[in-house]
Coordinates of C-alpha atoms in Angstrom, one line a residue:
T19 CA 0.0 0.0 0.0
P20 CA 1.3 3.5 -0.6
M21 CA 2.6 5.6 2.3
S22 CA 0.5 8.3 3.7
P23 CA 1.4 11.9 2.7
H24 CA 2.9 12.5 6.1
A25 CA 5.1 9.4 6.4
T26 CA 8.9 9.6 6.6
E27 CA 11.2 7.5 4.6
T28 CA 11.7 3.9 6.0
H29 CA 15.2 2.8 6.9
A30 CA 16.3 -0.8 6.2
A31 CA 16.7 -1.6 9.8
D32 CA 13.1 -0.5 10.7
T33 CA 11.3 -3.7 9.8
H34 CA 9.1 -6.2 11.6
A35 CA 10.3 -9.7 12.0
A36 CA 8.1 -10.6 9.0
G37 CA 10.0 -8.1 6.9
A38 CA 7.2 -5.5 6.6
P39 CA 8.5 -1.9 6.7
V40 CA 7.6 0.2 9.7
V41 CA 6.2 3.6 8.6
H42 CA 7.0 6.5 11.0
E43 CA 4.5 9.3 11.0
D44 CA 6.1 12.7 10.4
P45 CA 5.2 14.9 13.4
R46 CA 5.3 18.0 11.3
H47 CA 2.1 17.0 9.4
P48 CA 0.1 18.7 7.9
L49 CA 2.0 22.1 7.7
Y50 CA 5.5 20.5 8.0
L51 CA 7.0 23.2 10.2
G52 CA 10.2 22.2 12.0
N53 CA 10.9 22.4 15.7
W54 CA 14.2 24.2 15.3
K55 CA 14.9 27.7 16.4
R56 CA 16.3 30.5 14.2
S57 CA 19.7 31.8 15.1
S58 CA 20.1 34.6 17.6
K59 CA 22.2 37.6 16.8
E60 CA 25.0 36.0 19.0
D61 CA 25.3 32.7 17.0
V62 CA 24.3 34.0 13.6
Q63 CA 27.7 32.8 12.2
H64 CA 26.4 29.2 12.1
F65 CA 23.7 27.4 10.2
V66 CA 20.6 26.0 11.9
H67 CA 20.5 22.2 11.4
D68 CA 17.5 20.0 11.1
D69 CA 17.4 16.2 10.5
F70 CA 14.0 16.2 8.7
D71 CA 13.6 16.5 5.0
E72 CA 12.4 19.7 3.3
P73 CA 8.7 20.3 3.8
H74 CA 7.3 20.9 0.3
R75 CA 7.0 17.4 -1.3
K76 CA 5.1 16.1 1.7
R77 CA 2.9 19.2 2.0
Q78 CA 2.1 18.8 -1.7
K79 CA 0.9 15.2 -1.1
A80 CA -1.1 16.4 1.9
I81 CA -2.8 19.1 -0.2
L82 CA -3.5 16.8 -3.1
A83 CA -5.0 14.2 -0.8
K84 CA -7.5 16.8 0.4
H85 CA -7.8 18.9 -2.8
P86 CA -7.1 16.7 -5.9
E87 CA -8.6 19.4 -8.1
V88 CA -5.3 21.3 -7.7
R89 CA -3.9 19.1 -10.4
D90 CA -6.1 21.0 -12.9
L91 CA -3.9 24.0 -12.3
Y92 CA -0.8 22.3 -13.8
G93 CA 0.3 23.5 -17.2
N94 CA 1.9 26.4 -19.2
E95 CA 1.4 30.1 -19.7
P96 CA 2.6 31.4 -23.2
L97 CA 1.6 34.9 -22.1
T98 CA 4.8 34.9 -20.2
A99 CA 6.8 34.9 -23.5
V100 CA 4.7 37.8 -24.8
I101 CA 5.5 39.8 -21.7
G102 CA 9.1 38.9 -22.0
L103 CA 9.3 40.0 -25.6
A104 CA 7.7 43.4 -24.7
V105 CA 10.0 44.2 -21.8
T106 CA 13.0 43.1 -23.8
V107 CA 12.1 45.6 -26.5
V108 CA 11.6 48.3 -24.0
Q109 CA 14.9 47.7 -22.3
F110 CA 16.8 47.7 -25.6
A111 CA 15.0 50.9 -26.6
V112 CA 16.1 52.6 -23.5
A113 CA 19.7 51.3 -23.9
Y114 CA 19.7 52.7 -27.5
A115 CA 18.4 56.1 -26.3
V116 CA 21.0 56.3 -23.5
G117 CA 23.8 55.5 -25.9
C118 CA 22.8 57.0 -29.2
V119 CA 20.2 59.7 -28.5
W120 CA 20.7 61.2 -25.0
K121 CA 24.4 61.6 -25.6
D122 CA 24.7 64.6 -23.3
M123 CA 22.8 63.0 -20.4
H124 CA 24.8 63.4 -17.2
W125 CA 26.1 60.1 -15.7
A126 CA 24.0 60.6 -12.5
A127 CA 20.8 60.8 -14.7
I128 CA 21.9 57.6 -16.5
V129 CA 22.3 55.9 -13.1
A130 CA 18.9 57.1 -12.0
V131 CA 17.3 55.7 -15.2
A132 CA 19.2 52.5 -14.8
Y133 CA 17.7 52.1 -11.3
A134 CA 14.1 53.3 -11.9
V135 CA 13.6 51.7 -15.4
G136 CA 16.4 49.3 -16.1
G137 CA 16.6 47.8 -12.6
T138 CA 12.8 47.3 -12.5
I139 CA 12.8 45.6 -15.8
S140 CA 15.9 43.5 -15.1
A141 CA 14.2 42.1 -11.9
L142 CA 11.3 41.1 -14.1
F143 CA 13.7 39.4 -16.5
G144 CA 14.8 37.2 -13.6
V145 CA 11.2 36.2 -12.9
I146 CA 10.6 35.3 -16.5
I147 CA 13.8 33.3 -16.6
H148 CA 12.5 31.5 -13.5
E149 CA 9.2 30.6 -15.1
A150 CA 11.0 29.3 -18.2
G151 CA 13.4 27.3 -16.0
H152 CA 10.5 25.3 -14.8
N153 CA 9.1 24.8 -18.3
L154 CA 6.0 26.8 -17.4
V155 CA 5.9 29.0 -20.5
F156 CA 5.6 26.3 -23.2
K157 CA 5.2 22.6 -23.2
R158 CA 8.4 22.0 -25.2
P159 CA 11.6 22.4 -23.1
L160 CA 13.4 23.9 -26.1
L161 CA 10.9 26.8 -26.4
N162 CA 11.3 27.5 -22.7
R163 CA 15.1 27.6 -23.0
L164 CA 14.8 30.0 -25.9
T165 CA 12.4 32.2 -23.9
G166 CA 14.9 32.4 -21.1
M167 CA 17.7 33.3 -23.5
M168 CA 15.5 35.9 -25.2
V169 CA 15.0 37.9 -22.0
N170 CA 18.7 37.3 -21.1
T171 CA 19.9 39.2 -24.2
P172 CA 19.7 42.7 -22.5
M173 CA 21.4 41.5 -19.3
V174 CA 25.0 41.6 -20.5
V175 CA 26.0 38.4 -18.7
P176 CA 24.8 34.8 -19.4
I177 CA 22.2 34.0 -16.7
S178 CA 19.3 32.0 -18.0
Q179 CA 20.7 28.5 -18.6
S180 CA 22.9 28.4 -15.5
F181 CA 20.0 29.7 -13.4
R182 CA 17.8 26.9 -14.9
R183 CA 20.4 24.3 -13.9
Y184 CA 21.1 25.5 -10.4
H185 CA 17.6 26.5 -9.5
L186 CA 16.2 23.1 -10.2
E187 CA 18.9 21.7 -8.0
H188 CA 17.8 24.2 -5.3
H189 CA 14.3 22.7 -5.5
Q190 CA 15.6 19.1 -5.3
F191 CA 18.1 19.7 -2.5
Q192 CA 16.6 22.6 -0.6
G193 CA 18.6 23.3 2.5
V194 CA 21.2 20.6 2.0
E195 CA 24.7 21.9 2.6
G196 CA 27.0 21.5 -0.4
M197 CA 24.1 20.7 -2.7
D198 CA 21.6 23.6 -2.5
P199 CA 23.3 26.4 -4.5
D200 CA 21.0 29.0 -2.9
L201 CA 22.5 28.6 0.5
P202 CA 24.9 31.3 1.6
L203 CA 28.6 30.4 1.5
D204 CA 30.4 29.9 4.8
S205 CA 32.6 32.9 3.8
E206 CA 29.5 35.1 3.5
I207 CA 28.3 34.2 7.0
K208 CA 31.7 34.7 8.6
L209 CA 32.4 38.0 6.7
I210 CA 29.1 39.7 7.1
H211 CA 27.9 38.4 10.5
N212 CA 25.6 41.1 12.0
N213 CA 27.4 44.2 10.7
P214 CA 24.7 46.5 9.3
L215 CA 27.1 48.2 6.9
L216 CA 28.3 44.9 5.5
K217 CA 24.7 43.7 5.2
T218 CA 23.8 46.7 3.1
L219 CA 26.9 46.2 0.9
W220 CA 26.0 42.5 0.6
V221 CA 22.5 43.4 -0.7
F222 CA 23.9 45.9 -3.2
C223 CA 26.3 43.1 -4.5
Y224 CA 23.8 40.3 -4.3
S225 CA 24.1 39.7 -8.1
V226 CA 27.8 39.0 -7.6
M227 CA 27.2 36.7 -4.7
Y228 CA 24.6 34.8 -6.6
V229 CA 27.2 34.0 -9.3
A230 CA 29.8 33.2 -6.7
R231 CA 27.6 30.6 -5.1
G232 CA 27.2 28.8 -8.4
A233 CA 30.9 29.0 -9.1
A234 CA 31.6 27.5 -5.7
M235 CA 29.9 24.4 -6.8
K236 CA 32.8 23.8 -9.2
K237 CA 30.7 22.1 -11.8
K238 CA 31.6 21.8 -15.5
P239 CA 29.4 24.1 -17.7
Q240 CA 26.8 22.2 -19.7
R241 CA 26.1 22.5 -23.4
W242 CA 23.3 25.0 -23.0
E243 CA 25.3 27.1 -20.6
L244 CA 28.1 27.4 -23.2
I245 CA 25.5 28.3 -25.9
N246 CA 24.1 31.0 -23.6
L247 CA 27.7 32.3 -23.0
W248 CA 28.5 32.6 -26.7
A249 CA 25.1 34.1 -27.5
M250 CA 25.6 36.8 -24.9
L251 CA 29.2 37.6 -26.1
M252 CA 27.8 38.1 -29.6
V253 CA 25.0 40.4 -28.3
D254 CA 27.4 42.4 -26.2
V255 CA 29.8 42.9 -29.2
L256 CA 27.0 44.0 -31.4
I257 CA 25.7 46.5 -28.9
V258 CA 29.1 48.1 -28.6
K259 CA 29.8 48.1 -32.4
F260 CA 26.4 49.4 -33.6
W261 CA 25.3 51.5 -30.5
S262 CA 27.9 52.4 -27.9
V263 CA 29.7 51.4 -24.7
R264 CA 27.2 53.7 -22.9
S265 CA 24.4 51.4 -24.0
L266 CA 26.2 48.3 -22.7
A267 CA 27.1 50.1 -19.4
Y268 CA 23.4 51.1 -18.9
L269 CA 22.3 47.4 -19.3
A270 CA 25.0 46.2 -16.9
V271 CA 24.2 48.7 -14.2
S272 CA 20.5 47.9 -14.7
V273 CA 21.2 44.2 -13.9
F274 CA 23.4 45.2 -10.9
F275 CA 20.5 47.2 -9.5
G276 CA 17.8 44.8 -10.5
Y277 CA 19.4 42.0 -8.6
G278 CA 20.6 44.1 -5.6
M279 CA 19.2 47.0 -3.6
H280 CA 15.8 47.1 -5.4
P281 CA 12.3 46.3 -4.4
G282 CA 12.0 43.9 -7.3
A283 CA 15.0 41.9 -5.8
A284 CA 13.6 41.7 -2.3
H285 CA 12.1 38.3 -3.0
F286 CA 15.6 36.8 -2.8
I287 CA 15.6 37.6 0.9
Q288 CA 11.9 37.0 1.4
E289 CA 12.0 33.5 0.1
H290 CA 14.3 31.5 2.5
Y291 CA 15.9 33.7 5.0
I292 CA 14.6 32.8 8.4
F293 CA 12.0 35.0 10.1
R294 CA 10.1 32.5 12.2
D295 CA 11.2 29.4 14.1
G296 CA 10.7 26.2 12.2
Q297 CA 9.7 27.8 8.9
E298 CA 12.2 27.7 6.0
T299 CA 10.2 29.1 3.1
Y300 CA 8.1 32.3 3.1
S301 CA 5.6 33.9 0.7
Y302 CA 4.9 37.5 0.0
Y303 CA 1.3 38.7 -0.6
G304 CA 1.8 42.4 -1.5
S305 CA 1.1 44.4 -4.6
G306 CA 4.5 43.8 -6.1
N307 CA 3.2 40.4 -7.3
I308 CA 1.1 42.3 -9.9
F309 CA 4.2 43.4 -11.9
Y310 CA 6.5 40.6 -10.9
L311 CA 4.2 37.7 -12.0
N312 CA 3.3 36.4 -8.5
I313 CA 6.9 35.5 -7.7
G314 CA 6.1 36.3 -4.1
L315 CA 4.0 33.2 -3.6
H316 CA 7.0 31.1 -2.8
N317 CA 5.6 28.5 -0.5
E318 CA 3.0 27.8 -3.0
H319 CA 5.6 27.6 -5.8
H320 CA 7.8 25.2 -3.9
D321 CA 4.8 23.0 -3.1
F322 CA 3.6 23.0 -6.7
P323 CA 6.4 24.0 -9.2
Q324 CA 4.1 22.7 -11.9
I325 CA 1.7 25.6 -11.6
P326 CA 2.4 28.8 -13.7
W327 CA 2.1 32.3 -12.2
T328 CA -1.3 33.0 -13.7
R329 CA -2.9 30.1 -11.6
I330 CA -0.8 30.1 -8.4
W331 CA -3.3 32.3 -6.6
K332 CA -6.0 29.8 -7.3
L333 CA -3.9 27.2 -5.4
R334 CA -3.6 29.7 -2.5
R335 CA -7.4 30.1 -2.4
I336 CA -8.1 26.3 -2.7
A337 CA -5.7 25.2 0.0
T338 CA -6.1 28.2 2.3
E339 CA -6.1 26.0 5.5
F340 CA -2.5 25.0 4.6
Y341 CA -1.2 28.5 3.9
D342 CA -3.1 30.8 6.3
P343 CA -1.1 29.5 9.4
L344 CA 2.3 30.1 7.7
F345 CA 4.0 33.4 8.3
A346 CA 4.1 35.6 5.2
H347 CA 5.4 39.0 4.2
T348 CA 3.2 41.9 3.1
S349 CA 5.9 44.3 1.9
W350 CA 9.2 44.1 0.0
V351 CA 10.3 47.6 1.3

């Protein structure tokens, strides 16, 4: 018979004399919140450890057992590609204007435009790359890869295919040291500790740290990552040759802002940084979800990564008894 949604894995030694496996009930059922305590300011240099598995797969089974209609929400949303194309055109148009039309614009004004317009759009690029990474745009994986690379073109550096690879590993190995690429590096924890100034600098440079975490995994680039790299090199060269270095600089600064000290990047901190004892994933239910394609519904996404952004709120409303008790954010500011 199949195991219940709240059963833990059975170890080989846990058997009856007749050889039948012993099923241990997971005490975290049905919300799957841990009993561990978040770090205090004094011991923040260390990870909090828990021997239980991550909560999302079991909570998914618990929800499906009570609400099988949730499966009807699975699928794809091609509208994501349309939005991606539109904002890609807008970002390139602004880059052209900065480099070829507004030639006398002061550098401070360029930085302001890069933050207000470019950073806002670059953060949205990241959301679309995320949807494509889960094959939630089209049914065919190839079209999802191409969608990710399309919105990557104004971002100067190759992101989409490496993000796809490492983000799927994050879902598979959430919270496992040495295997979850979203976990902070030991050097980050030791260096930043509780210093407010260093924390601010860390948020500003979060785009750099995100790349550093992937590099720390020391994995050989895959074929699509190399394709992404060469495609971006060609795009960057074409921008400099036919537009200007200013255009490329605008795009680069936009990405730096959009993945750093920007409201659109706040979800990086909202998602898995610990705010309550025993809870390792957090959702955000504020107005920022309107522009950023419901990226804030992160508990819901981890429970059901098969559901695209246009239907994820329906999951929240169907399984409200599972999500209402969880702590959630209402602001990214």
